[in-house]
Amino acid sequence: MPLHPVDTSPHSPTSGHRRASALAAASVSAVLLLTACTSESATETAPASAPAPESFTEGLEAPWSIAFHGEVALVSERDSGRVLEIADDGTAREVAVIDGVSARGEGGLLGLAVHEDQLFTYITAADENRVERRDIRGEPGDLSLGLPTTVIDGIPAAGNHNGGRLGFGPDGMLYITTGDAGDRDAAQDLDALAGKILRLTPEGEVPDDNPFDGSPVYSYGHRNPQGIAWDADGAMYASEFGQDTWDELNVIEPGGNYGWPEAEGIAGDDDYIDPVQQWAPDSASPSGIAVTGSDIVIANLRGERLRLVPLDDLSRSTEQYVGEFGRLRDIVVGEGGTFWMLTANTDGRGSPAQGDDRILRLGRD
């Protein structure tokens, strides 16, 4: 399947990087889009005949993030601090309990990322958020973790607005989302780590080409960014929780100011970068995101739906599985283009069904 062209407006930077996972996922995106409505409206709900995901793993407790070590899926549990290894038959095995996790409210063991046989974890500790890395040891079915090394600490923590997503960009750098931790003004303060997207080397150093000299800050003016992903040309996208009016999908520019707390949603103010799409929180609360060959795919919590935004028209979207599986926390693309979706019905804000929480899979060959 050919890739759709990327939006080339001033708010959509591109580069020559390519991502194999995006290419592999193009066929899965096509399966979803075959069932999506098309009309002149900005958002359409797909009919009930959308392909049914497979309930692959069940009985998880407040899971938050999925990351892949080779073909092995690793899952974080927010409140227990556990990292789980998912076997080929869907069985979950405890790899480790991360020391120092102080779970409260929206904080705990949050984002995971894997880079060169190391697991990166974003944790809420007693008085801060921090990112650590550990060697991944052993073989599938018997994985373990080495001792922690701190990548960055001193990120403000609170009962909510902790951010917490980790991702490695096509440039090999580590990107970290941080919330404002209840301090709205910190989002506009370039000396504060709260309300930002940060960019570091895997070792925790500030790259020489960061937009602010000597600073890990990559973009700012964020309230609570939740998902990050890149398309095949290197453009970066982020989902973000708004307050009461608008949740957002943003195209991230280095050094960009996204407006919070002065702006929520599309403000039309030249001082800030507007989101390319916004939604009322009761139909959204966008969390983890993934990019396929043709779409940005967004897991939604309060909105209890999967949303697809076409890369060739970032102002439109279609919706899948509205209300079918409850809250959706994360979505990633696994081997062969399979979507892995993580529910979040046991996090204190959902209504757990039998088997929750679970991993749902779609598009398995």
Tab-separated table of C-alpha atoms in Angstrom:
chain	number	residue	atom	x	y	z
A	1	MET	CA	0.000	0.000	0.000
A	2	PRO	CA	1.482	3.401	-0.913
A	3	LEU	CA	1.931	5.912	1.857
A	4	HIS	CA	-0.353	8.913	1.844
A	5	PRO	CA	1.403	12.265	1.631
A	6	VAL	CA	2.085	14.039	4.908
A	7	ASP	CA	0.539	17.447	5.577
A	8	THR	CA	3.165	20.032	4.682
A	9	SER	CA	1.676	23.123	6.340
A	10	PRO	CA	4.000	25.211	8.581
A	11	HIS	CA	2.877	23.169	11.588
A	12	SER	CA	3.876	19.826	10.081
A	13	PRO	CA	7.667	19.390	9.812
A	14	THR	CA	9.048	16.407	7.909
A	15	SER	CA	12.342	14.638	7.455
A	16	GLY	CA	13.696	11.741	5.406
A	17	HIS	CA	13.455	9.124	8.147
A	18	ARG	CA	11.417	5.968	7.579
A	19	ARG	CA	9.823	3.667	10.137
A	20	ALA	CA	9.373	-0.009	9.370
A	21	SER	CA	6.498	-0.349	11.848
A	22	ALA	CA	4.485	2.279	9.974
A	23	LEU	CA	4.912	0.407	6.700
A	24	ALA	CA	3.984	-2.898	8.289
A	25	ALA	CA	0.819	-1.444	9.767
A	26	ALA	CA	-0.552	-0.082	6.516
A	27	SER	CA	-2.529	-3.260	5.803
A	28	VAL	CA	-4.149	-3.189	9.239
A	29	SER	CA	-5.180	0.406	8.715
A	30	ALA	CA	-6.783	-0.630	5.455
A	31	VAL	CA	-8.876	-3.235	7.288
A	32	LEU	CA	-10.160	-0.562	9.664
A	33	LEU	CA	-10.832	1.962	6.918
A	34	LEU	CA	-12.899	-0.502	4.879
A	35	THR	CA	-15.555	-0.180	7.559
A	36	ALA	CA	-15.280	3.593	8.143
A	37	CYS	CA	-17.960	6.011	6.967
A	38	THR	CA	-17.066	8.890	4.711
A	39	SER	CA	-18.965	12.194	4.580
A	40	GLU	CA	-18.374	15.906	4.553
A	41	SER	CA	-18.409	16.114	8.364
A	42	ALA	CA	-15.152	16.195	10.287
A	43	THR	CA	-15.903	13.102	12.367
A	44	GLU	CA	-17.892	9.982	11.527
A	45	THR	CA	-18.583	6.898	13.619
A	46	ALA	CA	-17.844	3.666	11.783
A	47	PRO	CA	-20.630	1.081	11.498
A	48	ALA	CA	-20.908	-1.810	13.947
A	49	SER	CA	-19.415	-4.232	11.402
A	50	ALA	CA	-15.838	-3.150	12.195
A	51	PRO	CA	-13.539	-6.172	12.666
A	52	ALA	CA	-13.749	-7.519	16.216
A	53	PRO	CA	-10.441	-7.450	18.121
A	54	GLU	CA	-9.191	-10.580	19.850
A	55	SER	CA	-9.181	-10.494	23.669
A	56	PHE	CA	-5.604	-11.695	23.984
A	57	THR	CA	-4.626	-11.098	27.629
A	58	GLU	CA	-7.019	-10.616	30.547
A	59	GLY	CA	-6.886	-9.870	34.265
A	60	LEU	CA	-4.466	-6.922	34.161
A	61	GLU	CA	-4.574	-4.308	36.934
A	62	ALA	CA	-4.555	-0.652	35.840
A	63	PRO	CA	-2.197	-1.263	32.886
A	64	TRP	CA	-0.689	1.848	31.314
A	65	SER	CA	1.823	1.202	28.547
A	66	ILE	CA	2.956	-1.448	26.047
A	67	ALA	CA	6.467	-1.618	24.583
A	68	PHE	CA	8.141	-4.324	22.510
A	69	HIS	CA	11.446	-6.043	23.190
A	70	GLY	CA	11.876	-7.771	19.854
A	71	GLU	CA	8.637	-9.697	19.435
A	72	VAL	CA	7.885	-9.753	23.176
A	73	ALA	CA	5.323	-7.303	24.538
A	74	LEU	CA	6.088	-5.696	27.908
A	75	VAL	CA	3.290	-4.015	29.887
A	76	SER	CA	3.408	-1.624	32.838
A	77	GLU	CA	0.833	-1.677	35.653
A	78	ARG	CA	0.404	1.790	37.137
A	79	ASP	CA	-0.519	0.966	40.727
A	80	SER	CA	1.337	-2.310	41.353
A	81	GLY	CA	4.587	-1.094	39.752
A	82	ARG	CA	4.864	-4.382	37.898
A	83	VAL	CA	6.399	-4.934	34.472
A	84	LEU	CA	4.779	-7.915	32.759
A	85	GLU	CA	5.980	-10.071	29.882
A	86	ILE	CA	3.250	-11.304	27.541
A	87	ALA	CA	3.745	-14.824	26.178
A	88	ASP	CA	2.696	-16.069	22.736
A	89	ASP	CA	-0.510	-17.490	24.242
A	90	GLY	CA	-1.381	-14.219	25.996
A	91	THR	CA	-0.249	-15.318	29.451
A	92	ALA	CA	1.189	-12.513	31.579
A	93	ARG	CA	4.358	-13.166	33.603
A	94	GLU	CA	5.871	-10.762	36.128
A	95	VAL	CA	9.323	-9.602	35.048
A	96	ALA	CA	9.944	-7.165	37.909
A	97	VAL	CA	8.372	-4.782	40.386
A	98	ILE	CA	9.920	-1.340	39.890
A	99	ASP	CA	11.317	0.028	43.157
A	100	GLY	CA	10.382	3.505	44.310
A	101	VAL	CA	6.985	3.747	42.617
A	102	SER	CA	4.573	5.827	44.697
A	103	ALA	CA	1.218	5.225	43.042
A	104	ARG	CA	-1.390	7.891	43.732
A	105	GLY	CA	-4.151	9.266	41.556
A	106	GLU	CA	-2.868	9.279	37.982
A	107	GLY	CA	0.724	8.636	39.071
A	108	GLY	CA	2.637	5.371	39.375
A	109	LEU	CA	4.501	3.231	36.871
A	110	LEU	CA	3.551	4.895	33.601
A	111	GLY	CA	5.329	4.836	30.233
A	112	LEU	CA	7.681	2.174	28.905
A	113	ALA	CA	10.094	2.285	25.980
A	114	VAL	CA	12.712	-0.191	24.761
A	115	HIS	CA	15.990	0.816	23.155
A	116	GLU	CA	18.975	-1.432	22.432
A	117	ASP	CA	18.036	-4.116	24.989
A	118	GLN	CA	17.280	-1.607	27.714
A	119	LEU	CA	13.896	-0.869	29.274
A	120	PHE	CA	13.117	2.784	29.998
A	121	THR	CA	10.447	3.467	32.631
A	122	TYR	CA	8.646	6.655	33.677
A	123	ILE	CA	7.721	6.480	37.359
A	124	THR	CA	6.033	8.668	39.933
A	125	ALA	CA	8.129	8.524	43.097
A	126	ALA	CA	7.437	10.087	46.502
A	127	ASP	CA	8.308	13.649	45.471
A	128	GLU	CA	9.056	13.595	41.729
A	129	ASN	CA	8.602	11.905	38.407
A	130	ARG	CA	11.718	10.393	36.870
A	131	VAL	CA	12.882	8.201	34.020
A	132	GLU	CA	15.144	5.206	34.625
A	133	ARG	CA	16.713	2.598	32.372
A	134	ARG	CA	17.582	-1.026	33.054
A	135	ASP	CA	19.228	-3.783	31.045
A	136	ILE	CA	16.805	-6.424	29.811
A	137	ARG	CA	18.296	-9.834	30.564
A	138	GLY	CA	17.454	-13.390	29.616
A	139	GLU	CA	15.360	-14.971	26.921
A	140	PRO	CA	11.636	-14.681	26.178
A	141	GLY	CA	9.714	-16.501	28.880
A	142	ASP	CA	12.436	-15.778	31.442
A	143	LEU	CA	13.195	-12.062	31.107
A	144	SER	CA	14.554	-10.043	34.020
A	145	LEU	CA	15.802	-6.497	34.587
A	146	GLY	CA	19.158	-5.191	35.790
A	147	LEU	CA	19.815	-2.370	38.218
A	148	PRO	CA	18.369	1.090	37.465
A	149	THR	CA	20.244	4.071	36.089
A	150	THR	CA	18.538	7.452	36.288
A	151	VAL	CA	18.066	9.132	32.915
A	152	ILE	CA	16.345	12.274	34.241
A	153	ASP	CA	14.786	13.159	37.591
A	154	GLY	CA	13.245	16.184	39.244
A	155	ILE	CA	10.159	16.218	37.007
A	156	PRO	CA	7.308	17.671	39.129
A	157	ALA	CA	4.763	15.093	40.307
A	158	ALA	CA	1.216	15.335	41.624
A	159	GLY	CA	-1.936	13.275	41.947
A	160	ASN	CA	-2.757	14.189	38.358
A	161	HIS	CA	-1.247	15.745	35.225
A	162	ASN	CA	1.940	13.663	35.288
A	163	GLY	CA	2.262	13.087	31.538
A	164	GLY	CA	4.325	9.909	31.423
A	165	ARG	CA	4.637	8.721	27.832
A	166	LEU	CA	8.055	7.666	26.505
A	167	GLY	CA	9.082	7.164	22.914
A	168	PHE	CA	12.213	6.903	20.791
A	169	GLY	CA	12.029	9.029	17.690
A	170	PRO	CA	13.449	8.171	14.275
A	171	ASP	CA	16.485	10.260	15.312
A	172	GLY	CA	17.272	7.771	18.104
A	173	MET	CA	16.510	10.328	20.812
A	174	LEU	CA	14.283	9.720	23.846
A	175	TYR	CA	11.142	11.862	24.024
A	176	ILE	CA	9.284	12.278	27.331
A	177	THR	CA	5.891	13.885	27.963
A	178	THR	CA	5.386	15.734	31.247
A	179	GLY	CA	2.192	17.245	32.639
A	180	ASP	CA	1.899	20.539	34.456
A	181	ALA	CA	1.419	18.654	37.774
A	182	GLY	CA	-1.242	21.169	38.761
A	183	ASP	CA	1.042	24.191	38.313
A	184	ARG	CA	-0.471	25.799	35.228
A	185	ASP	CA	2.129	28.550	34.893
A	186	ALA	CA	4.986	26.024	34.824
A	187	ALA	CA	3.941	25.012	31.308
A	188	GLN	CA	5.118	28.414	30.019
A	189	ASP	CA	8.309	28.462	32.134
A	190	LEU	CA	11.258	27.224	30.075
A	191	ASP	CA	13.231	26.625	33.267
A	192	ALA	CA	10.625	24.139	34.540
A	193	LEU	CA	10.326	20.514	33.424
A	194	ALA	CA	6.535	20.423	33.868
A	195	GLY	CA	4.117	20.882	30.966
A	196	LYS	CA	6.675	19.939	28.335
A	197	ILE	CA	7.860	17.400	25.830
A	198	LEU	CA	11.510	16.675	26.641
A	199	ARG	CA	14.224	15.315	24.331
A	200	LEU	CA	17.351	13.544	25.573
A	201	THR	CA	19.952	11.070	24.398
A	202	PRO	CA	19.378	7.528	25.680
A	203	GLU	CA	22.047	8.234	28.312
A	204	GLY	CA	20.188	11.324	29.555
A	205	GLU	CA	22.357	14.013	27.959
A	206	VAL	CA	20.914	17.107	26.280
A	207	PRO	CA	21.427	16.840	22.501
A	208	ASP	CA	23.391	19.672	20.919
A	209	ASP	CA	20.583	20.357	18.441
A	210	ASN	CA	17.807	20.821	21.012
A	211	PRO	CA	15.886	24.067	20.404
A	212	PHE	CA	16.928	25.680	23.702
A	213	ASP	CA	20.648	25.629	24.443
A	214	GLY	CA	21.513	23.221	27.254
A	215	SER	CA	17.870	22.419	27.981
A	216	PRO	CA	15.996	19.114	27.591
A	217	VAL	CA	12.849	21.059	26.601
A	218	TYR	CA	11.709	20.255	23.065
A	219	SER	CA	8.238	21.877	23.159
A	220	TYR	CA	6.249	23.635	25.857
A	221	GLY	CA	2.864	25.075	26.778
A	222	HIS	CA	1.382	21.610	27.354
A	223	ARG	CA	-1.213	20.743	29.992
A	224	ASN	CA	-0.963	16.935	30.053
A	225	PRO	CA	0.402	15.336	26.862
A	226	GLN	CA	-0.359	11.621	26.755
A	227	GLY	CA	0.721	10.057	23.474
A	228	ILE	CA	3.577	10.603	21.016
A	229	ALA	CA	4.329	9.007	17.660
A	230	TRP	CA	6.049	9.726	14.336
A	231	ASP	CA	4.995	9.170	10.764
A	232	ALA	CA	7.141	7.647	8.038
A	233	ASP	CA	8.621	11.036	7.132
A	234	GLY	CA	9.582	11.905	10.704
A	235	ALA	CA	6.758	14.326	11.601
A	236	MET	CA	5.904	14.063	15.312
A	237	TYR	CA	2.367	13.982	16.716
A	238	ALA	CA	1.124	14.262	20.307
A	239	SER	CA	-2.251	13.786	21.964
A	240	GLU	CA	-3.112	15.990	24.917
A	241	PHE	CA	-5.733	16.194	27.647
A	242	GLY	CA	-7.410	19.587	27.798
A	243	GLN	CA	-9.220	20.888	30.845
A	244	ASP	CA	-12.970	21.333	30.338
A	245	THR	CA	-13.348	22.407	26.737
A	246	TRP	CA	-10.975	20.804	24.220
A	247	ASP	CA	-8.654	17.825	23.995
A	248	GLU	CA	-6.033	18.089	21.285
A	249	LEU	CA	-4.004	16.445	18.548
A	250	ASN	CA	-0.845	18.446	17.891
A	251	VAL	CA	1.942	18.361	15.332
A	252	ILE	CA	5.080	18.962	17.397
A	253	GLU	CA	7.663	21.470	16.254
A	254	PRO	CA	11.017	21.890	18.013
A	255	GLY	CA	10.748	24.913	20.291
A	256	GLY	CA	6.996	25.182	19.722
A	257	ASN	CA	4.689	26.828	22.271
A	258	TYR	CA	1.308	25.052	22.431
A	259	GLY	CA	-0.410	27.678	24.518
A	260	TRP	CA	-1.432	26.214	27.865
A	261	PRO	CA	-2.651	27.802	30.123
A	262	GLU	CA	-3.310	30.819	27.883
A	263	ALA	CA	-4.972	28.698	25.206
A	264	GLU	CA	-6.963	25.454	25.202
A	265	GLY	CA	-7.768	24.085	21.770
A	266	ILE	CA	-7.704	26.174	18.613
A	267	ALA	CA	-7.101	29.781	19.687
A	268	GLY	CA	-6.120	31.467	16.431
A	269	ASP	CA	-3.347	33.314	18.253
A	270	ASP	CA	-0.071	33.695	16.371
A	271	ASP	CA	1.857	33.407	19.656
A	272	TYR	CA	0.872	29.723	19.950
A	273	ILE	CA	0.680	26.646	17.735
A	274	ASP	CA	-2.896	25.470	17.351
A	275	PRO	CA	-3.851	21.786	17.418
A	276	VAL	CA	-4.711	20.260	14.059
A	277	GLN	CA	-7.809	18.706	15.610
A	278	GLN	CA	-9.748	19.134	18.847
A	279	TRP	CA	-12.516	17.210	20.589
A	280	ALA	CA	-14.756	17.698	23.609
A	281	PRO	CA	-13.320	15.664	26.527
A	282	ASP	CA	-16.454	13.514	26.930
A	283	SER	CA	-15.857	12.051	23.463
A	284	ALA	CA	-12.088	11.895	23.707
A	285	SER	CA	-9.484	12.080	26.522
A	286	PRO	CA	-6.896	10.916	23.955
A	287	SER	CA	-4.179	8.719	25.441
A	288	GLY	CA	-1.663	6.518	23.597
A	289	ILE	CA	-1.285	6.944	19.839
A	290	ALA	CA	0.313	5.050	16.981
A	291	VAL	CA	0.974	5.922	13.339
A	292	THR	CA	0.367	3.507	10.487
A	293	GLY	CA	1.185	3.966	6.835
A	294	SER	CA	-1.853	6.200	6.364
A	295	ASP	CA	-3.351	7.139	9.742
A	296	ILE	CA	-2.790	8.355	13.278
A	297	VAL	CA	-4.635	5.935	15.547
A	298	ILE	CA	-5.667	7.242	18.969
A	299	ALA	CA	-6.834	5.344	22.065
A	300	ASN	CA	-9.406	7.337	24.049
A	301	LEU	CA	-10.208	6.995	27.742
A	302	ARG	CA	-13.345	8.920	28.648
A	303	GLY	CA	-14.566	8.735	25.052
A	304	GLU	CA	-14.184	4.913	25.043
A	305	ARG	CA	-13.331	4.703	21.367
A	306	LEU	CA	-10.549	4.289	18.844
A	307	ARG	CA	-10.111	7.283	16.568
A	308	LEU	CA	-8.354	7.317	13.178
A	309	VAL	CA	-7.016	10.562	11.715
A	310	PRO	CA	-5.844	10.310	8.087
A	311	LEU	CA	-2.356	11.657	7.511
A	312	ASP	CA	-3.469	13.262	4.264
A	313	ASP	CA	-6.170	15.314	6.027
A	314	LEU	CA	-5.403	16.008	9.676
A	315	SER	CA	-8.703	17.874	10.116
A	316	ARG	CA	-10.830	14.720	9.736
A	317	SER	CA	-11.336	11.541	11.742
A	318	THR	CA	-13.358	8.361	11.954
A	319	GLU	CA	-14.269	6.392	15.079
A	320	GLN	CA	-14.310	2.688	15.895
A	321	TYR	CA	-15.601	0.521	18.782
A	322	VAL	CA	-17.448	3.354	20.525
A	323	GLY	CA	-18.339	2.110	24.017
A	324	GLU	CA	-17.558	-1.524	23.176
A	325	PHE	CA	-14.507	-2.092	25.381
A	326	GLY	CA	-14.639	0.811	27.822
A	327	ARG	CA	-11.649	3.065	28.349
A	328	LEU	CA	-8.694	2.619	25.972
A	329	ARG	CA	-5.289	3.609	27.407
A	330	ASP	CA	-2.681	2.679	24.821
A	331	ILE	CA	-2.294	1.404	21.284
A	332	VAL	CA	0.887	0.180	19.621
A	333	VAL	CA	1.805	-1.624	16.429
A	334	GLY	CA	3.410	-5.034	16.886
A	335	GLU	CA	5.047	-7.513	14.573
A	336	GLY	CA	3.296	-7.986	11.232
A	337	GLY	CA	1.267	-4.810	11.652
A	338	THR	CA	-0.925	-6.095	14.477
A	339	PHE	CA	-2.591	-3.467	16.646
A	340	TRP	CA	-2.264	-4.047	20.406
A	341	MET	CA	-4.829	-2.039	22.401
A	342	LEU	CA	-4.769	-1.692	26.187
A	343	THR	CA	-7.974	-1.095	28.143
A	344	ALA	CA	-8.100	0.987	31.338
A	345	ASN	CA	-11.270	0.019	33.185
A	346	THR	CA	-9.623	-0.873	36.519
A	347	ASP	CA	-7.882	2.482	36.979
A	348	GLY	CA	-10.571	3.851	39.317
A	349	ARG	CA	-12.468	5.739	36.621
A	350	GLY	CA	-13.931	2.907	34.594
A	351	SER	CA	-16.549	0.195	35.016
A	352	PRO	CA	-14.675	-3.106	34.786
A	353	ALA	CA	-16.293	-5.952	32.893
A	354	GLN	CA	-15.418	-9.598	33.393
A	355	GLY	CA	-11.823	-10.124	32.233
A	356	ASP	CA	-10.779	-6.470	32.547
A	357	ASP	CA	-8.298	-5.103	32.088
A	358	ARG	CA	-7.130	-6.677	28.887
A	359	ILE	CA	-5.006	-6.511	25.773
A	360	LEU	CA	-7.046	-6.498	22.571
A	361	ARG	CA	-5.388	-7.424	19.284
A	362	LEU	CA	-6.490	-6.669	15.755
A	363	GLY	CA	-5.028	-7.656	12.409
A	364	ARG	CA	-3.103	-10.797	13.352
A	365	ASP	CA	-1.908	-12.701	10.270
